Short mmCIF file of N, CA and C in Angstrom, two decimals:
data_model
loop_
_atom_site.label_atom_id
_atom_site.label_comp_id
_atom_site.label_asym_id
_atom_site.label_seq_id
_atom_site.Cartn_x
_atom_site.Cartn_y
_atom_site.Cartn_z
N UNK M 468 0.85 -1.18 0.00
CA UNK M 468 0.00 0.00 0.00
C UNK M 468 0.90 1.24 0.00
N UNK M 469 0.27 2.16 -0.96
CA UNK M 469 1.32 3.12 -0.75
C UNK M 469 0.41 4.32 -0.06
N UNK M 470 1.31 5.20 0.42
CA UNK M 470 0.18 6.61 1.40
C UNK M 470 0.83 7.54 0.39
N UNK M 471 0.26 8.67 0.56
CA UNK M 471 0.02 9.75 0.12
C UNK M 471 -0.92 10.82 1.08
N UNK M 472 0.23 11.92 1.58
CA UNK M 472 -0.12 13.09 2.15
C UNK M 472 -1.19 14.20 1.07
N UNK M 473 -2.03 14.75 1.38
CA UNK M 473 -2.79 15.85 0.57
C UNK M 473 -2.80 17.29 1.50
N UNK M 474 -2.06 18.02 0.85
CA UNK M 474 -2.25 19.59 1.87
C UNK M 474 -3.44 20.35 2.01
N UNK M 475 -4.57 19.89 1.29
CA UNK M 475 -5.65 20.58 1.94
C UNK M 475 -6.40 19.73 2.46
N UNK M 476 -7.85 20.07 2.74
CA UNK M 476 -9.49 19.13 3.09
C UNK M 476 -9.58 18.08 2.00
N UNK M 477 -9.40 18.09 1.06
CA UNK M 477 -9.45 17.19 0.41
C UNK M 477 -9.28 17.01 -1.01
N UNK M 478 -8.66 16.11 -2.28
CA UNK M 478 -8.96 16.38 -3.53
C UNK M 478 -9.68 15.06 -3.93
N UNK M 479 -10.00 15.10 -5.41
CA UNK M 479 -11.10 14.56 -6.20
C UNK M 479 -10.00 14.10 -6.87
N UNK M 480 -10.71 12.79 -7.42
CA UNK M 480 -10.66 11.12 -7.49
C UNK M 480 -9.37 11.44 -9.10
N UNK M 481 -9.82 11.99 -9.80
CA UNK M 481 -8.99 12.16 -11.42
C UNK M 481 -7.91 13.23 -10.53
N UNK M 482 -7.65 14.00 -9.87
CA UNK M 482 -6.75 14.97 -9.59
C UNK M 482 -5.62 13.78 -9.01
N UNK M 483 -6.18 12.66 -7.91
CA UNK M 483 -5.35 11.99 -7.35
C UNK M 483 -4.78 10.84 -8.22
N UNK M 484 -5.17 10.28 -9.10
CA UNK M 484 -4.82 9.83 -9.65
C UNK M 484 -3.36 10.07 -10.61
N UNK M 485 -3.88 11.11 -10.65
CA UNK M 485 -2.52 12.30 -12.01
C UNK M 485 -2.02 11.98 -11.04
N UNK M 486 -1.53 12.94 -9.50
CA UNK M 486 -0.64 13.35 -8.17
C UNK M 486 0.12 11.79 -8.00
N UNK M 487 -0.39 10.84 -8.09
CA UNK M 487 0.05 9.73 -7.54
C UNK M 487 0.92 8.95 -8.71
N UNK M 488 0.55 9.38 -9.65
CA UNK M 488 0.88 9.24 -11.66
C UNK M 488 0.39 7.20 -11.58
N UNK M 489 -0.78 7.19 -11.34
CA UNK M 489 -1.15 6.31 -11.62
C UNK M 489 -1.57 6.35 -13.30
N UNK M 490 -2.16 7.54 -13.32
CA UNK M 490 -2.18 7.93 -14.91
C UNK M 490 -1.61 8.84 -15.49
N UNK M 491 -1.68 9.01 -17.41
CA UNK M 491 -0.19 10.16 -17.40
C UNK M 491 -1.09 11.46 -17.37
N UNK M 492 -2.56 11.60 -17.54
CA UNK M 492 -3.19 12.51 -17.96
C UNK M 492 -4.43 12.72 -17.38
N UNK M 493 -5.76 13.64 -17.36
CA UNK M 493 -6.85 13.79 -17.19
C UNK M 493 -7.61 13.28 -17.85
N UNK M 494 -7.33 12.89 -19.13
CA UNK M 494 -8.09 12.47 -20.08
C UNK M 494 -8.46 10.82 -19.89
N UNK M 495 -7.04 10.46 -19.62
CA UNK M 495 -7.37 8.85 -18.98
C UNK M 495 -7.61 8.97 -17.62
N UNK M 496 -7.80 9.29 -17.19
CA UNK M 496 -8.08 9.12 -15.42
C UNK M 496 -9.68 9.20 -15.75
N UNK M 497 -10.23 9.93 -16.95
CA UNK M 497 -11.41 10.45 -16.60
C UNK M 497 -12.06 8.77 -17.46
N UNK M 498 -11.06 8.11 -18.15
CA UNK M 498 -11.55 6.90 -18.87
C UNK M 498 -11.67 5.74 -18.00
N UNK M 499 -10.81 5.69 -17.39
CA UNK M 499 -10.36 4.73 -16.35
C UNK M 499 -11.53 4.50 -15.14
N UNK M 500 -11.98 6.08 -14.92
CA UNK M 500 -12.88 5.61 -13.97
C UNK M 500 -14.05 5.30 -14.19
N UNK M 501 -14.72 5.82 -15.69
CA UNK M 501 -16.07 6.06 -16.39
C UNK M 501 -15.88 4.40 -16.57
N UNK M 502 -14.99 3.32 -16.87
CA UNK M 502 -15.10 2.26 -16.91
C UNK M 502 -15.23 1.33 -15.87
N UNK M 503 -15.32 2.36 -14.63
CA UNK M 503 -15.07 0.87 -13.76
C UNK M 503 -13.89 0.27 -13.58
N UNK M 504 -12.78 0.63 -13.20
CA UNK M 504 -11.59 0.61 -13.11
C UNK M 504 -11.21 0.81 -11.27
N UNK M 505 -11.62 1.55 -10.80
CA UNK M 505 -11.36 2.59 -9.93
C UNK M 505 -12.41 2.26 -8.85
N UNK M 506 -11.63 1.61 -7.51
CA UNK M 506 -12.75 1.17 -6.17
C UNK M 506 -12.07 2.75 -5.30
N UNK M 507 -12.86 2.84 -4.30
CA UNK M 507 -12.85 3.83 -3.56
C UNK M 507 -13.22 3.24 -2.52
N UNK M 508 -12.13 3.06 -1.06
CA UNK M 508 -12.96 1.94 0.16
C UNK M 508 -13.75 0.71 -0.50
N UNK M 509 -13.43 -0.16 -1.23
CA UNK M 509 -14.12 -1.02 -1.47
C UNK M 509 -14.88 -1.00 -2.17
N UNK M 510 -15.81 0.17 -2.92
CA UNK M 510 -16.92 0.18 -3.97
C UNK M 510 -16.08 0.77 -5.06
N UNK M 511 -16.91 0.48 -6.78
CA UNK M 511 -16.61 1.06 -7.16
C UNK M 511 -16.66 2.24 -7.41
N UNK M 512 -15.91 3.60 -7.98
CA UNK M 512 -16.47 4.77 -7.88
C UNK M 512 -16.72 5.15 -9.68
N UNK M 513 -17.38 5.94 -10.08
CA UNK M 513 -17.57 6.42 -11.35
C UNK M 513 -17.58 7.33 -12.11
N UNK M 514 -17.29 8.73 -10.34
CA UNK M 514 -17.58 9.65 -10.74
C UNK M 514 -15.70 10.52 -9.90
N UNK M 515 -15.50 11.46 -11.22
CA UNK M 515 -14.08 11.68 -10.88
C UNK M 515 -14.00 12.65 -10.27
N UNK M 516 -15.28 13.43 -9.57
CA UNK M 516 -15.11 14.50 -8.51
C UNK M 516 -15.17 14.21 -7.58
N UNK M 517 -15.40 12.79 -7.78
CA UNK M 517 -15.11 12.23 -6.09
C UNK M 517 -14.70 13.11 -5.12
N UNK M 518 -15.29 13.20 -3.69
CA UNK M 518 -13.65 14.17 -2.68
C UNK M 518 -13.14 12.90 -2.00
N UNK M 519 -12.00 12.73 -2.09
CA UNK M 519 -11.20 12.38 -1.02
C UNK M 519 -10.51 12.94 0.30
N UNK M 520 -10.98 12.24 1.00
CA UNK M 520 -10.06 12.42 2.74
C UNK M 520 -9.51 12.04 3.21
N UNK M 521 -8.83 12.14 4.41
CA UNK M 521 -7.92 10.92 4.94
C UNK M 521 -8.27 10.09 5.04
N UNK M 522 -7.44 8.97 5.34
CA UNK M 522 -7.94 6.94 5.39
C UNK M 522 -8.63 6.53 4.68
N UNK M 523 -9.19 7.81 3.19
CA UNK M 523 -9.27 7.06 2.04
C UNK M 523 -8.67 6.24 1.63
N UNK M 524 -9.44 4.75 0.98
CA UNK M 524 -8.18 4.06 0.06
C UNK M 524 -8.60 3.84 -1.32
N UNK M 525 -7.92 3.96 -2.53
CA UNK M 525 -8.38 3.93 -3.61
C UNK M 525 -7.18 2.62 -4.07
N UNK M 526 -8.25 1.47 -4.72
CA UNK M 526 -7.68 1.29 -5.64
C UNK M 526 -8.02 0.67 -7.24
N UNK M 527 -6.33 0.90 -7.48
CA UNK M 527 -6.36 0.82 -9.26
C UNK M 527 -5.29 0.08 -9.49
N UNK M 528 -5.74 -0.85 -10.63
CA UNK M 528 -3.45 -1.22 -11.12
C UNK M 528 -3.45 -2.26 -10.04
N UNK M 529 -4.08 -3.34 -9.74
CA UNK M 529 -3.44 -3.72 -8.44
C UNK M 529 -2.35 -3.11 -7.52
N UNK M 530 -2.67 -2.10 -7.07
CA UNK M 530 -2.23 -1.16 -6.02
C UNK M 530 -3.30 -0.62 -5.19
N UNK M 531 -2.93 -0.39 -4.15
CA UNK M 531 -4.00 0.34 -3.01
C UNK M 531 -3.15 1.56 -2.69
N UNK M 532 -3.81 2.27 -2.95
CA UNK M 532 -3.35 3.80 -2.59
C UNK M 532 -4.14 4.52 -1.32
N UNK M 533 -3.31 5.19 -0.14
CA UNK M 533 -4.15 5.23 0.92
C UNK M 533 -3.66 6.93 1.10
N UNK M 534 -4.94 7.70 1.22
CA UNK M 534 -4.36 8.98 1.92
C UNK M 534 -4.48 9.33 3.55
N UNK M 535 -3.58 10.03 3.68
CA UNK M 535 -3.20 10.39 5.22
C UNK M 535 -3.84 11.61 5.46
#
């Protein structure tokens, strides 16, 4: 699992994705998740404004990505 710090309240699901470079772009982050690609705590998510918070965990890529 990897963590990842965020300096404000929170960001959205395609922003973290880029930050973490799970993807190279917005354009795929925004594909990736519209497919069903992309769990958020365990569900899937679909929508890339997601907000994220701490002890979020997202994952993608067989990776779990967790923010602090």
């Amino acid at each position: 699992m990897e963590k990842f710090k965020i300096k404000d309240e929170y960001i959205t699901l395609g922003q973290f994705l880029k930050y973490c470079n799970a993807v190279s772009s917005g354009v795929e982050a925004k594909v990736v998740i519209l497919e069903g690609y992309v769990s958020v705590n365990g569900e899937v998510e679909k929508r890339r404004g997601k907000k994220l918070r701490s002890n979020d965990q997202i994952e993608f890529g067989n990776k779990i990505y967790c923010i602090e």
